[in-house]
Amino acid sequence: MIIRIAKKELTEMFRDGRFRLLAGMVLAISLLSLAAGWKNYSELSRQHTMAKEATRAQWLGQEKKNPHSAAHYGVYAFKPKSQLAMIDTGVDPYMGVAVWLEAHKQNDFKFRPAQDRTAVQRFGEMTGAEVLQVFLPLFIVLMTFSAFAGEREQGTLRQVLSLGVSRRDLALGKALGVALGLGLVLLPATVFAVLALAWTAEGGLVSGDPARGVLLAAVYLTYFAMLIAVSLAVSATVKSSRLALIVLLTFWFANSLVASRAASDVAGWLYPTPSAIEFQKAMDADLSDQTPINERLERRRTELFSKYGVDNVDALPIAFSGISMQEGEEHANEVFDEHYGRLFDRYEQQNRVYQLGGVVAPMLSVRAISMGLSGTDFAQHRHFAIAAEDYRRDIQRLMNGDIAANQKKGQVYLADQSLWSQMPDFDYTAPSTAWAVGNHTASFGVLAFWTIAALALMVRSASTASAE
C-alpha cells in the first residue's frame, strides 16, 4: 500500500506545473553551482601546484648566504584543497589558503578570496552547499505543504481513509513519494558531482578517503528526510494549506537564513575574541620581554659549560650564536603557542556553541558537518596551521643548528644548496574521516535526534489528523 501511495503522489507531482517549474529551477541552480565549484576547484588546485613548485625552487635556488639570512628568506606553505570543497567552501574564503614561514614570526594566513569580493558578490556567492542547505529545503516545503491540508480542503482525504488506508501508511507513502520526486530532481546533479570528483581524483581528501563523500551524501539525505517528515507533520496538523505554507515558510526562513547569523552572534557574545590590534599588541609585549630569554640563555650556557668543561662561550667547540638564536626562537614559540592557542581555543568554543544551536535549527548541525567532511571547517584549518608552523620551526632548527656547528669566530660563514636541500618540501597530510567525524559528534547527535523526532511526529500527526 505504501508503494502504491508513493506512486500516486509521484504521478500527481509530475502532473503539477508548479513541480515541473520548481524542479527545473532547482536542477539548473544545482548544476550551475556544481559547475562553478568544479571550475573554481580546478583553477585553485592548478595555482596551488604551480605556487608550491615555485616556492620550492626559490628556496633551493638561493645563493650562498648565512643560514640565518635563509631563515628570513622563508617559504610559503599552501593549504591543499579538498575535492569536496567543490561543494562546500566553508571557511577557506575567509581564513586564507597560504602562510609565509620565516624566522621569528608566526604569520597570519594570506590570500583570502573573500577580501577580493564586494559585499554584493559575497552575498550572491552560490555553492553546492548553499543549494543543498537553502534552496532544496524550500523546494521540499513547496512540494509538501498541501500534502494533507490540501486533500482535507478538497475532501479527498476522507475518501482515501474510507477505503481502509491506514493513516500511518498514508503518511509513509506520501513521504516516499516526495523523496522519490526529490531524488529524480537531484539525479542529474548527483551524476555531475560524481563525474567531477572522478575527474579530479588525482589528489585531495576524497581520493584518499572516499568515506568523506559517502558520509556527506548520507548526511544530506538524512536532513532531507527530516525536512519531509516535519513538513508532512505540519500539513497533517494545521487546518488549511495556506496556514501550513505560512508555518513551513517561517520555519524555513528561520532555519535556513536567520539561524546561522544568530548562532554566530550568540557564540561571539559568549566567547568574545580580541581585535587583531589587541591580539598583536599583547603578543608583542610578551615577545619583547627579555627576562625569559635571558633565563633560557643562562640555563643553556650553564649546560654547555658543564658538558664541554669550559667556562666561557669562546672556548665552546660550537658557535654559541646559533644556540642563542635558537633559544630566542624557542621563547617565541612558547609565546606563539600561548596566544594563538588561546585564540584558536576561543574559535573552537564558538564553533561548539554554533553546533549546539542545531538543537533549535537543524541546518546548523548540517552546515557544521558539511564543512567538517569537506575539509573546510575551522578544525581542519587549525590542523593545517599547526602543521605549517611545525615545518617553520623545523627550518629554524636546521638553520640555527648549522650555524652552531659550522660558524667560526671572526669568519663569515656562508652555506649553500647542500644545506637548503636538507629541508624536505612541505607535504601536508589531511586528517582522516574519523577525525573529522569526531569533531562533530554533537552535530551528528543533534541531526539524529531531529530526524527520529520528526519521523515520530509525522506518524503521530497523521494518525490524529482530522479528515474534515
PDB file of C-alpha atoms in Angstrom, residues 265-400:
ATOM      1  CA  ASP A 265      26.308  36.391  17.182  1.00  0.00           C
ATOM      2  CA  VAL A 266      25.485  34.370  20.293  1.00  0.00           C
ATOM      3  CA  ALA A 267      28.776  32.463  20.064  1.00  0.00           C
ATOM      4  CA  GLY A 268      30.709  35.716  19.687  1.00  0.00           C
ATOM      5  CA  TRP A 269      28.896  37.197  22.672  1.00  0.00           C
ATOM      6  CA  LEU A 270      29.567  34.177  24.888  1.00  0.00           C
ATOM      7  CA  TYR A 271      33.181  33.766  23.794  1.00  0.00           C
ATOM      8  CA  PRO A 272      34.482  37.122  22.530  1.00  0.00           C
ATOM      9  CA  THR A 273      37.827  37.318  20.763  1.00  0.00           C
ATOM     10  CA  PRO A 274      40.294  40.224  20.767  1.00  0.00           C
ATOM     11  CA  SER A 275      40.624  42.509  17.787  1.00  0.00           C
ATOM     12  CA  ALA A 276      43.621  41.999  15.508  1.00  0.00           C
ATOM     13  CA  ILE A 277      45.309  45.065  17.016  1.00  0.00           C
ATOM     14  CA  GLU A 278      44.707  43.925  20.601  1.00  0.00           C
ATOM     15  CA  PHE A 279      45.931  40.431  19.808  1.00  0.00           C
ATOM     16  CA  GLN A 280      49.139  41.636  18.159  1.00  0.00           C
ATOM     17  CA  LYS A 281      49.821  44.164  20.918  1.00  0.00           C
ATOM     18  CA  ALA A 282      49.536  41.543  23.671  1.00  0.00           C
ATOM     19  CA  MET A 283      51.747  39.106  21.769  1.00  0.00           C
ATOM     20  CA  ASP A 284      54.394  41.743  21.004  1.00  0.00           C
ATOM     21  CA  ALA A 285      54.550  42.646  24.695  1.00  0.00           C
ATOM     22  CA  ASP A 286      55.415  39.061  25.622  1.00  0.00           C
ATOM     23  CA  LEU A 287      57.867  38.708  22.744  1.00  0.00           C
ATOM     24  CA  SER A 288      59.755  41.836  23.771  1.00  0.00           C
ATOM     25  CA  ASP A 289      60.124  40.719  27.393  1.00  0.00           C
ATOM     26  CA  GLN A 290      63.836  39.889  27.674  1.00  0.00           C
ATOM     27  CA  THR A 291      63.672  38.233  31.093  1.00  0.00           C
ATOM     28  CA  PRO A 292      62.531  34.780  29.879  1.00  0.00           C
ATOM     29  CA  ILE A 293      65.083  34.863  27.054  1.00  0.00           C
ATOM     30  CA  ASN A 294      67.940  35.772  29.389  1.00  0.00           C
ATOM     31  CA  GLU A 295      66.917  32.994  31.754  1.00  0.00           C
ATOM     32  CA  ARG A 296      66.839  30.468  28.920  1.00  0.00           C
ATOM     33  CA  LEU A 297      70.256  31.569  27.670  1.00  0.00           C
ATOM     34  CA  GLU A 298      71.762  31.360  31.144  1.00  0.00           C
ATOM     35  CA  ARG A 299      70.461  27.812  31.638  1.00  0.00           C
ATOM     36  CA  ARG A 300      71.704  26.770  28.193  1.00  0.00           C
ATOM     37  CA  ARG A 301      75.088  28.364  28.778  1.00  0.00           C
ATOM     38  CA  THR A 302      75.459  26.523  32.082  1.00  0.00           C
ATOM     39  CA  GLU A 303      74.512  23.214  30.447  1.00  0.00           C
ATOM     40  CA  LEU A 304      77.070  23.674  27.665  1.00  0.00           C
ATOM     41  CA  PHE A 305      79.845  24.746  30.031  1.00  0.00           C
ATOM     42  CA  SER A 306      79.227  21.618  32.095  1.00  0.00           C
ATOM     43  CA  LYS A 307      79.054  19.385  29.026  1.00  0.00           C
ATOM     44  CA  TYR A 308      82.274  20.624  27.407  1.00  0.00           C
ATOM     45  CA  GLY A 309      84.203  21.513  30.583  1.00  0.00           C
ATOM     46  CA  VAL A 310      84.770  25.190  29.717  1.00  0.00           C
ATOM     47  CA  ASP A 311      83.979  28.471  31.453  1.00  0.00           C
ATOM     48  CA  ASN A 312      83.309  30.897  28.571  1.00  0.00           C
ATOM     49  CA  VAL A 313      81.446  30.811  25.272  1.00  0.00           C
ATOM     50  CA  ASP A 314      84.574  31.453  23.200  1.00  0.00           C
ATOM     51  CA  ALA A 315      86.004  28.156  24.433  1.00  0.00           C
ATOM     52  CA  LEU A 316      82.980  26.180  23.253  1.00  0.00           C
ATOM     53  CA  PRO A 317      83.569  23.880  20.243  1.00  0.00           C
ATOM     54  CA  ILE A 318      80.297  25.146  18.769  1.00  0.00           C
ATOM     55  CA  ALA A 319      79.117  28.641  17.866  1.00  0.00           C
ATOM     56  CA  PHE A 320      77.032  29.987  20.728  1.00  0.00           C
ATOM     57  CA  SER A 321      75.428  32.483  18.321  1.00  0.00           C
ATOM     58  CA  GLY A 322      73.493  29.614  16.726  1.00  0.00           C
ATOM     59  CA  ILE A 323      72.449  28.361  20.156  1.00  0.00           C
ATOM     60  CA  SER A 324      71.395  31.865  21.179  1.00  0.00           C
ATOM     61  CA  MET A 325      69.255  32.373  18.085  1.00  0.00           C
ATOM     62  CA  GLN A 326      67.559  29.021  18.578  1.00  0.00           C
ATOM     63  CA  GLU A 327      66.801  29.813  22.215  1.00  0.00           C
ATOM     64  CA  GLY A 328      65.207  33.047  21.022  1.00  0.00           C
ATOM     65  CA  GLU A 329      63.103  31.006  18.604  1.00  0.00           C
ATOM     66  CA  GLU A 330      62.049  28.609  21.363  1.00  0.00           C
ATOM     67  CA  HIS A 331      60.965  31.524  23.552  1.00  0.00           C
ATOM     68  CA  ALA A 332      58.976  32.991  20.661  1.00  0.00           C
ATOM     69  CA  ASN A 333      57.411  29.584  20.011  1.00  0.00           C
ATOM     70  CA  GLU A 334      56.132  29.448  23.581  1.00  0.00           C
ATOM     71  CA  VAL A 335      54.603  32.910  23.172  1.00  0.00           C
ATOM     72  CA  PHE A 336      53.011  31.954  19.848  1.00  0.00           C
ATOM     73  CA  ASP A 337      51.612  28.742  21.320  1.00  0.00           C
ATOM     74  CA  GLU A 338      50.100  30.623  24.239  1.00  0.00           C
ATOM     75  CA  HIS A 339      48.480  33.438  22.267  1.00  0.00           C
ATOM     76  CA  TYR A 340      47.443  31.568  19.126  1.00  0.00           C
ATOM     77  CA  GLY A 341      46.394  28.598  21.228  1.00  0.00           C
ATOM     78  CA  ARG A 342      44.156  30.790  23.355  1.00  0.00           C
ATOM     79  CA  LEU A 343      42.695  32.466  20.258  1.00  0.00           C
ATOM     80  CA  PHE A 344      42.093  29.181  18.439  1.00  0.00           C
ATOM     81  CA  ASP A 345      40.527  27.683  21.554  1.00  0.00           C
ATOM     82  CA  ARG A 346      38.083  30.590  21.583  1.00  0.00           C
ATOM     83  CA  TYR A 347      37.175  29.876  17.983  1.00  0.00           C
ATOM     84  CA  GLU A 348      36.629  26.221  18.884  1.00  0.00           C
ATOM     85  CA  GLN A 349      34.353  27.273  21.755  1.00  0.00           C
ATOM     86  CA  GLN A 350      32.376  29.450  19.366  1.00  0.00           C
ATOM     87  CA  ASN A 351      32.075  26.510  16.975  1.00  0.00           C
ATOM     88  CA  ARG A 352      30.728  24.298  19.761  1.00  0.00           C
ATOM     89  CA  VAL A 353      28.061  26.892  20.534  1.00  0.00           C
ATOM     90  CA  TYR A 354      27.231  27.002  16.827  1.00  0.00           C
ATOM     91  CA  GLN A 355      26.869  23.223  16.710  1.00  0.00           C
ATOM     92  CA  LEU A 356      24.650  23.172  19.794  1.00  0.00           C
ATOM     93  CA  GLY A 357      22.453  25.719  18.048  1.00  0.00           C
ATOM     94  CA  GLY A 358      21.356  22.804  15.895  1.00  0.00           C
ATOM     95  CA  VAL A 359      19.028  21.810  18.727  1.00  0.00           C
ATOM     96  CA  VAL A 360      16.915  24.809  17.695  1.00  0.00           C
ATOM     97  CA  ALA A 361      17.813  24.970  13.993  1.00  0.00           C
ATOM     98  CA  PRO A 362      18.953  21.627  12.490  1.00  0.00           C
ATOM     99  CA  MET A 363      20.529  23.326   9.490  1.00  0.00           C
ATOM    100  CA  LEU A 364      23.333  24.497  11.809  1.00  0.00           C
ATOM    101  CA  SER A 365      24.250  20.887  12.539  1.00  0.00           C
ATOM    102  CA  VAL A 366      24.163  20.003   8.850  1.00  0.00           C
ATOM    103  CA  ARG A 367      26.304  23.003   7.927  1.00  0.00           C
ATOM    104  CA  ALA A 368      28.897  22.146  10.575  1.00  0.00           C
ATOM    105  CA  ILE A 369      29.078  18.507   9.458  1.00  0.00           C
ATOM    106  CA  SER A 370      29.220  19.523   5.794  1.00  0.00           C
ATOM    107  CA  MET A 371      32.211  21.793   6.342  1.00  0.00           C
ATOM    108  CA  GLY A 372      33.915  19.188   8.507  1.00  0.00           C
ATOM    109  CA  LEU A 373      33.591  16.390   5.960  1.00  0.00           C
ATOM    110  CA  SER A 374      34.560  18.754   3.128  1.00  0.00           C
ATOM    111  CA  GLY A 375      37.763  19.643   4.964  1.00  0.00           C
ATOM    112  CA  THR A 376      36.850  23.323   5.047  1.00  0.00           C
ATOM    113  CA  ASP A 377      35.897  23.894   8.694  1.00  0.00           C
ATOM    114  CA  PHE A 378      37.972  25.709  11.292  1.00  0.00           C
ATOM    115  CA  ALA A 379      39.188  22.490  12.911  1.00  0.00           C
ATOM    116  CA  GLN A 380      40.949  21.453   9.711  1.00  0.00           C
ATOM    117  CA  HIS A 381      42.238  24.969   9.155  1.00  0.00           C
ATOM    118  CA  ARG A 382      43.799  24.791  12.613  1.00  0.00           C
ATOM    119  CA  HIS A 383      45.208  21.341  11.828  1.00  0.00           C
ATOM    120  CA  PHE A 384      46.922  22.738   8.741  1.00  0.00           C
ATOM    121  CA  ALA A 385      48.116  25.864  10.571  1.00  0.00           C
ATOM    122  CA  ILE A 386      49.801  23.706  13.222  1.00  0.00           C
ATOM    123  CA  ALA A 387      51.455  21.536  10.557  1.00  0.00           C
ATOM    124  CA  ALA A 388      52.736  24.622   8.710  1.00  0.00           C
ATOM    125  CA  GLU A 389      54.048  26.149  11.946  1.00  0.00           C
ATOM    126  CA  ASP A 390      55.832  22.903  12.865  1.00  0.00           C
ATOM    127  CA  TYR A 391      57.502  22.998   9.454  1.00  0.00           C
ATOM    128  CA  ARG A 392      58.578  26.609  10.016  1.00  0.00           C
ATOM    129  CA  ARG A 393      60.129  25.651  13.338  1.00  0.00           C
ATOM    130  CA  ASP A 394      61.967  22.736  11.739  1.00  0.00           C
ATOM    131  CA  ILE A 395      63.508  25.173   9.246  1.00  0.00           C
ATOM    132  CA  GLN A 396      64.729  27.415  12.054  1.00  0.00           C
ATOM    133  CA  ARG A 397      66.202  24.486  13.990  1.00  0.00           C
ATOM    134  CA  LEU A 398      68.051  23.281  10.898  1.00  0.00           C
ATOM    135  CA  MET A 399      69.429  26.735  10.049  1.00  0.00           C
ATOM    136  CA  ASN A 400      70.436  27.618  13.609  1.00  0.00           C
TER     137      ASN A 400
END
